[in-house]
PDB file of C-alpha atoms in Angstrom:
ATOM      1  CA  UNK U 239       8.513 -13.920  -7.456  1.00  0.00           C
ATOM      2  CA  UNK U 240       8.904  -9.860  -7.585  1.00  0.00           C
ATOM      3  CA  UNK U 241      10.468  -8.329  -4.700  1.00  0.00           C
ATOM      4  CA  UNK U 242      11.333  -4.703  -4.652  1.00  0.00           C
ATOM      5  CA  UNK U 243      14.375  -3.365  -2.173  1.00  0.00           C
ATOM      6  CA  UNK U 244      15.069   0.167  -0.810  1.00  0.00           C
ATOM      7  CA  UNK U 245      18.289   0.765   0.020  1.00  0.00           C
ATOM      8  CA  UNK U 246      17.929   3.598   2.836  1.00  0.00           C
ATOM      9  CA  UNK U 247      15.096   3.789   5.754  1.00  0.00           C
ATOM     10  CA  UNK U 248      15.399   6.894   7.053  1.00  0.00           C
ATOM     11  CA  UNK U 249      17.174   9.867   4.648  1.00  0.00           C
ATOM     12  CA  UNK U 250      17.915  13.380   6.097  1.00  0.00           C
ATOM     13  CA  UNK U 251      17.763  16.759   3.450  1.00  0.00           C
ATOM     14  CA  UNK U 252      18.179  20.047   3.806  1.00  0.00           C
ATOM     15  CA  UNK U 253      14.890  22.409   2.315  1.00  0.00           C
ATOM     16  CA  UNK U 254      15.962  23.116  -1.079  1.00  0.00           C
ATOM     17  CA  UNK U 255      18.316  20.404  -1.516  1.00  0.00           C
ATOM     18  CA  UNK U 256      18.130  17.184  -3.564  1.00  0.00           C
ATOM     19  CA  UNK U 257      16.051  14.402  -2.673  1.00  0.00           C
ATOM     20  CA  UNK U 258      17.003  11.234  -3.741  1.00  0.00           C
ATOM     21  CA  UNK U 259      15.084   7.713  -2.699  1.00  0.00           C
ATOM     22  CA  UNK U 260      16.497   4.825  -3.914  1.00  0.00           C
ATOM     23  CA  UNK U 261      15.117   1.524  -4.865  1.00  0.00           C
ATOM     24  CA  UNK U 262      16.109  -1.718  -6.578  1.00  0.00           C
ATOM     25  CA  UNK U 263      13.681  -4.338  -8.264  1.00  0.00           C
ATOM     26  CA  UNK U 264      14.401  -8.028  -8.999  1.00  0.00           C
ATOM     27  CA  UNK U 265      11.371  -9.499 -11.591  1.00  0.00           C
ATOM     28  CA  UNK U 266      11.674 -12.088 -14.364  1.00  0.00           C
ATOM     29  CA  UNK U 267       9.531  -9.936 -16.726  1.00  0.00           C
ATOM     30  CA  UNK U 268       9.052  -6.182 -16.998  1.00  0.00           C
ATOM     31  CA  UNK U 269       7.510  -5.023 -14.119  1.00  0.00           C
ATOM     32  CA  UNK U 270       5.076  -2.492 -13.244  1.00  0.00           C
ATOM     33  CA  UNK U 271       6.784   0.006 -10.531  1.00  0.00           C
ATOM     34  CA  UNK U 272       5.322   2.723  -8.509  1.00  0.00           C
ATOM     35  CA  UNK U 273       5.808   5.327  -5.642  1.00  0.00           C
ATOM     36  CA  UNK U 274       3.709   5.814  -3.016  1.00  0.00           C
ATOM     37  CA  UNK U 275       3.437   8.247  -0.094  1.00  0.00           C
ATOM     38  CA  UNK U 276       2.097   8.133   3.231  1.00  0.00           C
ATOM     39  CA  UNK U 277       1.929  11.016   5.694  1.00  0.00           C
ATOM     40  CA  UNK U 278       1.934  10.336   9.554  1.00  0.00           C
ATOM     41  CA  UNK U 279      -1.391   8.164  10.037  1.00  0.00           C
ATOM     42  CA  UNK U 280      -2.931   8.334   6.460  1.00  0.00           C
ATOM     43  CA  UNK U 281      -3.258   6.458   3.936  1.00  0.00           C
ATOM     44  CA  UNK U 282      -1.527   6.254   0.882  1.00  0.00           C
ATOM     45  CA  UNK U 283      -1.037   8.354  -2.436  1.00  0.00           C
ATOM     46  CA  UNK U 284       0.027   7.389  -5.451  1.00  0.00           C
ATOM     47  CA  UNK U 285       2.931   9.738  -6.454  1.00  0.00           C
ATOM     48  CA  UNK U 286       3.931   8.117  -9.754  1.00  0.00           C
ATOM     49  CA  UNK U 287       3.820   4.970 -11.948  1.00  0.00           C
ATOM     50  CA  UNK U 288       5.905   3.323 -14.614  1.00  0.00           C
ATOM     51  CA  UNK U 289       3.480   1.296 -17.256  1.00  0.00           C
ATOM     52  CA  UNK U 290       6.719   0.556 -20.108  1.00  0.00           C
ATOM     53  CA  UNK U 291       6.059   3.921 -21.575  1.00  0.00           C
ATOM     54  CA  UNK U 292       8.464   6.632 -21.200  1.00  0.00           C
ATOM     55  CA  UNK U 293      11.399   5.487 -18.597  1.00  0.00           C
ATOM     56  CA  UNK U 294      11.276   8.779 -17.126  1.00  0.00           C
ATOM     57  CA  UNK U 295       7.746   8.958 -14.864  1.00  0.00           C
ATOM     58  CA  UNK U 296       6.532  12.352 -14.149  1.00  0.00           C
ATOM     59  CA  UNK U 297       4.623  12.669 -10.913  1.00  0.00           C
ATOM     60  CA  UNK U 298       3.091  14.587  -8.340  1.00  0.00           C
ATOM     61  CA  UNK U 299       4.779  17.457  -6.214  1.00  0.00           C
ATOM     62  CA  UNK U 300       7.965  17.747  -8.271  1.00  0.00           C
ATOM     63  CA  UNK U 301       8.919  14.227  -8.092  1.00  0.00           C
ATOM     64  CA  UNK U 302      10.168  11.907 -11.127  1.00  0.00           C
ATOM     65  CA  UNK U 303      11.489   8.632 -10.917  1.00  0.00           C
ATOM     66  CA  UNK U 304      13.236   6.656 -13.888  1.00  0.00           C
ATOM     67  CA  UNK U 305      13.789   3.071 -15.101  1.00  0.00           C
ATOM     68  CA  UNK U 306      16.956   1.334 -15.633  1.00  0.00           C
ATOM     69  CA  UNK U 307      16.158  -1.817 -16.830  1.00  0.00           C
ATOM     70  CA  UNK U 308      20.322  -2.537 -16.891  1.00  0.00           C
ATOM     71  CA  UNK U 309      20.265  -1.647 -13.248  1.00  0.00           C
ATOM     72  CA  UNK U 310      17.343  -2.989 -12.282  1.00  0.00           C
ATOM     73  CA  UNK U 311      16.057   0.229 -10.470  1.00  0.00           C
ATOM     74  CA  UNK U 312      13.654   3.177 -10.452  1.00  0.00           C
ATOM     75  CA  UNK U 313      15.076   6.067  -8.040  1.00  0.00           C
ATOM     76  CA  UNK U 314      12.835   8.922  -7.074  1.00  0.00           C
ATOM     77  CA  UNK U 315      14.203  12.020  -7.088  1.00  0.00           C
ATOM     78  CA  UNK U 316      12.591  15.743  -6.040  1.00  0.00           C
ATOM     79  CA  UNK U 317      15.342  18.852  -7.312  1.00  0.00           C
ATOM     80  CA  UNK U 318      14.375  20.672  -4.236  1.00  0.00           C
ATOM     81  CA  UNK U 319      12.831  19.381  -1.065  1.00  0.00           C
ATOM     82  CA  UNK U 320      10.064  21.438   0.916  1.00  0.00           C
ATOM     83  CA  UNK U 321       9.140  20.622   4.472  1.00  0.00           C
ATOM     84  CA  UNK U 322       5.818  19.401   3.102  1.00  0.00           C
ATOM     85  CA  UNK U 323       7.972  16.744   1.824  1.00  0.00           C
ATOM     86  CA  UNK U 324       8.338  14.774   4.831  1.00  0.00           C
ATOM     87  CA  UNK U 325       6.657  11.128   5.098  1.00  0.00           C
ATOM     88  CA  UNK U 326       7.487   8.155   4.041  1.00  0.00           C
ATOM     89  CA  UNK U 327       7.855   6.822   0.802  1.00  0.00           C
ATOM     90  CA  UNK U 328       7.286   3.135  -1.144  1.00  0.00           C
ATOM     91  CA  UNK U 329       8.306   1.476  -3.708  1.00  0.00           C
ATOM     92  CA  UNK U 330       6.128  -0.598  -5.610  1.00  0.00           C
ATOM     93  CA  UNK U 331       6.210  -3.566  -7.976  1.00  0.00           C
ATOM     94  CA  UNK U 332       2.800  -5.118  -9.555  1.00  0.00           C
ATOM     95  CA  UNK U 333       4.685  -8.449 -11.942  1.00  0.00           C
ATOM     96  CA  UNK U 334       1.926  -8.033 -14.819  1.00  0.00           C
ATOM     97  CA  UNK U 335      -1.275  -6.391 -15.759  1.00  0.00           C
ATOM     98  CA  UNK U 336      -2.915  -9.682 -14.751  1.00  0.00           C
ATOM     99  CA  UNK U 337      -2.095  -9.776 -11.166  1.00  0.00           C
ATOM    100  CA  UNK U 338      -3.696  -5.699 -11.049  1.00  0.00           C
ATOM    101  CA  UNK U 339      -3.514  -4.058  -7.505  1.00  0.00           C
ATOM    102  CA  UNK U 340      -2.055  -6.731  -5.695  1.00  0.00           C
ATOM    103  CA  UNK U 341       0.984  -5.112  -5.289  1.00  0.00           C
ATOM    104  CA  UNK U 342       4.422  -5.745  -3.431  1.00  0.00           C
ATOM    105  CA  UNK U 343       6.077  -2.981  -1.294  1.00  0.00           C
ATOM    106  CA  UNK U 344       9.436  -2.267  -0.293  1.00  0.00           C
ATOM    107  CA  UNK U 345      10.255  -1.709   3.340  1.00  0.00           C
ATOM    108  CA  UNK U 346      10.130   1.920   2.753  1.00  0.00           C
ATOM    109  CA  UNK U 347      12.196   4.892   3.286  1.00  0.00           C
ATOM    110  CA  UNK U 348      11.214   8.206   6.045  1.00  0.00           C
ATOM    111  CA  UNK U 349      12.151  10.938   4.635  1.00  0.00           C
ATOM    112  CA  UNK U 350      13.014  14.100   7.363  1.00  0.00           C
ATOM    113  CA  UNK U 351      13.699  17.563   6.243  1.00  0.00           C
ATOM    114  CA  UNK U 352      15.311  19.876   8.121  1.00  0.00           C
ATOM    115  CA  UNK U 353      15.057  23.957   7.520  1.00  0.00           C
TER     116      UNK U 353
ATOM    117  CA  UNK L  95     -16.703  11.171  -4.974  1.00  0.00           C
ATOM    118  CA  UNK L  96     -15.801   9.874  -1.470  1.00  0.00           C
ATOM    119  CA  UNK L  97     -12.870   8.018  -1.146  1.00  0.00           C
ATOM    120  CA  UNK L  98     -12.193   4.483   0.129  1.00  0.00           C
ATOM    121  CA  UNK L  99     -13.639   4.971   4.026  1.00  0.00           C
ATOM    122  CA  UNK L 100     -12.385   2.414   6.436  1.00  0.00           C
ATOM    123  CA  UNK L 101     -13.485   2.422  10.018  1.00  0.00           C
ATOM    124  CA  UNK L 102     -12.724   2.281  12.731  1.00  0.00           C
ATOM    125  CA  UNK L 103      -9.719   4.533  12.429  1.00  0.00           C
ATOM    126  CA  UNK L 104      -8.741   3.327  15.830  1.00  0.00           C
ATOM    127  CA  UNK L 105      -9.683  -0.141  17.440  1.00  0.00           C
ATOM    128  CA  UNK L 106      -8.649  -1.545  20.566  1.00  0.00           C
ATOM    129  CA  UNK L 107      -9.539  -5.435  21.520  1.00  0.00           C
ATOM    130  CA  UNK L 108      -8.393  -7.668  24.416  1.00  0.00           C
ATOM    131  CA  UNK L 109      -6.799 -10.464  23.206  1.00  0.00           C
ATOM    132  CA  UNK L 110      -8.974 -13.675  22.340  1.00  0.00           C
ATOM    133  CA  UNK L 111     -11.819 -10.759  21.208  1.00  0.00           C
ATOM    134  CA  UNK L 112     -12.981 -10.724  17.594  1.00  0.00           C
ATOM    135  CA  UNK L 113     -11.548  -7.442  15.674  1.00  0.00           C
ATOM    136  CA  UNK L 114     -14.197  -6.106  12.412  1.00  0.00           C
ATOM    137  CA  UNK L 115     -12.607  -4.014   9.915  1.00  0.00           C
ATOM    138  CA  UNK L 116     -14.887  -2.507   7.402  1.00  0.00           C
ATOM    139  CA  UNK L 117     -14.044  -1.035   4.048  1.00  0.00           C
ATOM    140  CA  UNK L 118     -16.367   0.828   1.700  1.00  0.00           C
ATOM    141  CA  UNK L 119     -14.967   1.084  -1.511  1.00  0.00           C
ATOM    142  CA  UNK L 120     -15.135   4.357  -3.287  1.00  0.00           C
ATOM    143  CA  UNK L 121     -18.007   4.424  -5.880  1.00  0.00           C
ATOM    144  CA  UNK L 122     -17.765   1.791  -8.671  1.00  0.00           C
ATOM    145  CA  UNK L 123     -15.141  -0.058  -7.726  1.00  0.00           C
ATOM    146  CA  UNK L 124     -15.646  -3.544  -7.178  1.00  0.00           C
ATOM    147  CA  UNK L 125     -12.248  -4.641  -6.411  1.00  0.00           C
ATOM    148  CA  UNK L 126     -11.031  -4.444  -3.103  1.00  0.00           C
ATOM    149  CA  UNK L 127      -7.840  -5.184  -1.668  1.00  0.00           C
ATOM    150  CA  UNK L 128      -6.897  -5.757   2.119  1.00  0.00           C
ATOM    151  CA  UNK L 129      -2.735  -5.066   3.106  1.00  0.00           C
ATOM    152  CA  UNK L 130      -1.277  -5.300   6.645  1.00  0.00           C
ATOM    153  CA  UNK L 131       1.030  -2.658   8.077  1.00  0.00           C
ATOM    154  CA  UNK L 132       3.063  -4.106  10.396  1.00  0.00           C
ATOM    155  CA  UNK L 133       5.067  -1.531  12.368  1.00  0.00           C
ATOM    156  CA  UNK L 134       8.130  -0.328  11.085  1.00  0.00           C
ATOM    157  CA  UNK L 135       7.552  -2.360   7.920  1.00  0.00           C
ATOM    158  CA  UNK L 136       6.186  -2.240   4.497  1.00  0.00           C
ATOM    159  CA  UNK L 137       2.649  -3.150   3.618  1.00  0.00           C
ATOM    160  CA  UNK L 138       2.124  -6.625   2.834  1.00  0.00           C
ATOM    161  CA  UNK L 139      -0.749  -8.499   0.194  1.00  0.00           C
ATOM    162  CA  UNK L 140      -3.889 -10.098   2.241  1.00  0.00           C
ATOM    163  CA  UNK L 141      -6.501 -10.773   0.185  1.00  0.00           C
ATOM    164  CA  UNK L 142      -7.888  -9.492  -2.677  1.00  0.00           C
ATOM    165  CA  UNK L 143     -11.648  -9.530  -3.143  1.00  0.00           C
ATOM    166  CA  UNK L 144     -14.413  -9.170  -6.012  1.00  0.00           C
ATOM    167  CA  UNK L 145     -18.325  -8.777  -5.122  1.00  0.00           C
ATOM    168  CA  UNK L 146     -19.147 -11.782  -3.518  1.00  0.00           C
ATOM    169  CA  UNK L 147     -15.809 -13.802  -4.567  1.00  0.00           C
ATOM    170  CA  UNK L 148     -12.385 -14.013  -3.026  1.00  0.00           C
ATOM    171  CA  UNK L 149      -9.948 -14.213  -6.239  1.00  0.00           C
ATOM    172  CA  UNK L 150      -6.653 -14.009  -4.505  1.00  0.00           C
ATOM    173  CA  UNK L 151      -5.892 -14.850  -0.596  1.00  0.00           C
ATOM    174  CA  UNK L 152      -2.349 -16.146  -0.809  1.00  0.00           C
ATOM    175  CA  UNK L 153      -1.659 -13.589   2.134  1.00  0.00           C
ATOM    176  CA  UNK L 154      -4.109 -14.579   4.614  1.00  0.00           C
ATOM    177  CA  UNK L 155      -3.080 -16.081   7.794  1.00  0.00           C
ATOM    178  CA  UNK L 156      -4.449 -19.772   7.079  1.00  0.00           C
ATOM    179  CA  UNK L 157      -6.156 -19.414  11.073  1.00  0.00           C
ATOM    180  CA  UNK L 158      -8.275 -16.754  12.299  1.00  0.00           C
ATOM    181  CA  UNK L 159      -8.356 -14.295   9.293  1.00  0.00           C
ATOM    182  CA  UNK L 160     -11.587 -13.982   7.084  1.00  0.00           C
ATOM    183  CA  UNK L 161     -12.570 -11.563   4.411  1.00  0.00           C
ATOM    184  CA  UNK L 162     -15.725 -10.709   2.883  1.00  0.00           C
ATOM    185  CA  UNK L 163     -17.191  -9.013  -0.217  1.00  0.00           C
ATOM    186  CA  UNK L 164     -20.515  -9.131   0.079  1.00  0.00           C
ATOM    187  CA  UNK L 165     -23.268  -8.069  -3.402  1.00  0.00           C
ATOM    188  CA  UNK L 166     -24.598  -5.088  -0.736  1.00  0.00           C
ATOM    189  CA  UNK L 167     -22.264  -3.225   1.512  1.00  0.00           C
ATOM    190  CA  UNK L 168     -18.572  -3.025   2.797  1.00  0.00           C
ATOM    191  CA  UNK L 169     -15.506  -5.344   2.540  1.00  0.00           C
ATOM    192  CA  UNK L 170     -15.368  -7.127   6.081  1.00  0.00           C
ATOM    193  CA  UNK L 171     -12.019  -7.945   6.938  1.00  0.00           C
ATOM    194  CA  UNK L 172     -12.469 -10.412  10.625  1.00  0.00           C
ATOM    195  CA  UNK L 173      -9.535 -11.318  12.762  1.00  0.00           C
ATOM    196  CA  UNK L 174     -11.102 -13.876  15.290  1.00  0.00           C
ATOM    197  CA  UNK L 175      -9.611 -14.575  18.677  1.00  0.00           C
ATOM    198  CA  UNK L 176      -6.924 -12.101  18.158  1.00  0.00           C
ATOM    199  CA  UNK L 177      -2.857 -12.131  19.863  1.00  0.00           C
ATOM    200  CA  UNK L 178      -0.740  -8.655  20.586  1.00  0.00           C
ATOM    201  CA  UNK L 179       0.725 -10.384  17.041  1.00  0.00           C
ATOM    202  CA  UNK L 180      -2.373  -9.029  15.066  1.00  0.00           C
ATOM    203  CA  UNK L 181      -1.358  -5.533  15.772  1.00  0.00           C
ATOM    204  CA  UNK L 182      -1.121  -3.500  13.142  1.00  0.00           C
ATOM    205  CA  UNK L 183      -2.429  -1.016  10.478  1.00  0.00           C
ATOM    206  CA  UNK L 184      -5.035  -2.322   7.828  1.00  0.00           C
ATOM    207  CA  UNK L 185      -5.371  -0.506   4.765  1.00  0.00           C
ATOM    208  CA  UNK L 186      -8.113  -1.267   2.083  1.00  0.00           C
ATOM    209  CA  UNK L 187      -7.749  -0.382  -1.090  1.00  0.00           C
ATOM    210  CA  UNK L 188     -10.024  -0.286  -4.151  1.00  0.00           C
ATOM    211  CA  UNK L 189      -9.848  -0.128  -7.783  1.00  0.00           C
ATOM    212  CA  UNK L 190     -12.547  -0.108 -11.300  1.00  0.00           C
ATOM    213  CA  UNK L 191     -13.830  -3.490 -12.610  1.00  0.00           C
ATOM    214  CA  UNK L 192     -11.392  -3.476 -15.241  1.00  0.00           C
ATOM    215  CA  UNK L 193      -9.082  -5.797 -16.756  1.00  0.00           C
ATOM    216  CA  UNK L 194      -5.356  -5.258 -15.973  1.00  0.00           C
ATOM    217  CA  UNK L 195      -3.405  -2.364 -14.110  1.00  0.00           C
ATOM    218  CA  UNK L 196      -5.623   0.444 -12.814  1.00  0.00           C
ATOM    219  CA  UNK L 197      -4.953   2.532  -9.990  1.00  0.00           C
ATOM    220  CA  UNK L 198      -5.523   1.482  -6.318  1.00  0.00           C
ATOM    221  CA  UNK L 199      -7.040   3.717  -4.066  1.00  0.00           C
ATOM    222  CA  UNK L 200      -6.123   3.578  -0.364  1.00  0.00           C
ATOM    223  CA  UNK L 201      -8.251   3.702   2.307  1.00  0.00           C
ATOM    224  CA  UNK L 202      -7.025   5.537   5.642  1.00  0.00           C
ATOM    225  CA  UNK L 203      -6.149   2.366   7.034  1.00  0.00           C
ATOM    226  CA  UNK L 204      -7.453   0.572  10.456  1.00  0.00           C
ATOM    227  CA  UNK L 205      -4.742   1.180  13.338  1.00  0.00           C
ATOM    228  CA  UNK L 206      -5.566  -2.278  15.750  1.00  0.00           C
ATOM    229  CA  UNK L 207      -3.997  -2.689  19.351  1.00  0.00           C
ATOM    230  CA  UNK L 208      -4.626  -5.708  20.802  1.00  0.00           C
ATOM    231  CA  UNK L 209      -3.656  -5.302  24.808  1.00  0.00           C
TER     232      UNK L 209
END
């Protein structure tokens, strides 16, 4: 069974400092990971996805995440965070290409930035 | 292209009333998937849904939960006789009928209260 863990609920940032979400995976065969976003009563974008490409992921808004198989995780990180940054953000594992969207989230992490 | 559209946005039942969620896919997707929000917490996997088949429903409350797919209009998501329990947001989310990984689209979720 995949199950996908994030290790803060609520993180607190300064605009223009360093955003860091973090989040830890446990699967049996190489996952497929993700990062969503959802802003105060929306839905749900996709910010970025890992597919066993390139271990660093590329996404939306600044935001890159990277696989560590060794450690099991795939952090998101932002170099400088804008007020437009706050929501709250999921981790994502999908086991294999067979299972396709149905898709196991971690309890999430708010994100608050202050000016 | 319209997105996924879910409505209600809002629904308020009684409890022991039957709650309809409706979910229109966006345009030629014929995978739909249903996820439960409770608050606080992480989405969690419902049901996932072809035209006219229900491949995967491993999440579904075994009582009063139904979903539909039907050949001609939305994804029907029914919660009969429902408890202040049901609560909760419902997102749909859609994807292309293809094999494998694709990206899911999320709908703007259902927010129930049952009072």
């Amino acid at each position: 069974a995949q199950s996908v863990t994030q290790l803060d609920s609520h993180v607190s940032v300064s605009e223009g400092a360093l955003v860091l979400l973090r989040c830890n995976y446990s699967s049996s065969v190489p996952p497929y990971l993700f990062w969503y976003v959802q802003y105060p009563n929306q839905g749900l974008q996709l910010l970025l996805k890992y597919t066993s490409a390139a271990t660093l992921v590329k996404g939306i808004n600044g935001f890159e995440a990277e696989f560590k198989k060794s450690e099991t995780s795939f952090h998101l990180t932002k170099p400088s965070a804008h007020m437009s940054d706050a929501a709250e953000y999921f981790c994502v594992v999908s086991p294999n290409k067979a299972a396709g969207n149905k898709l196991t989230f971690g309890g999430g992490t708010r994100v608050l930035v202050k000016p | 292209n319209a997105g996924v559209m879910q409505n209600p946005r809002h629904l308020v039942r009684r409890r022991g009333q039957e709650a309809r969620l409706r979910c229109s896919p966006m345009k030629g997707h014929s995978h739909v998937y249903w996820y439960r929000q409770l608050p606080e917490e992480g989405l969690k996997f419902m049901v996932y849904l072809q035209k006219e088949n229900i491949i995967d429903e491993s999440g579904m409350p075994k009582e009063r939960f139904s979903a539909e797919f039907p050949k001609e209009g939305p994804s029907i998501l029914r919660i009969q006789q429902v408890v202040r329990g049901d609560s909760a947001a419902y997102f749909c989310a859609s994807s292309p009928p293809m094999e494998g990984q694709t990206e899911a689209f999320f709908g703007q979720g259902t927010r129930l209260t049952v009072v």
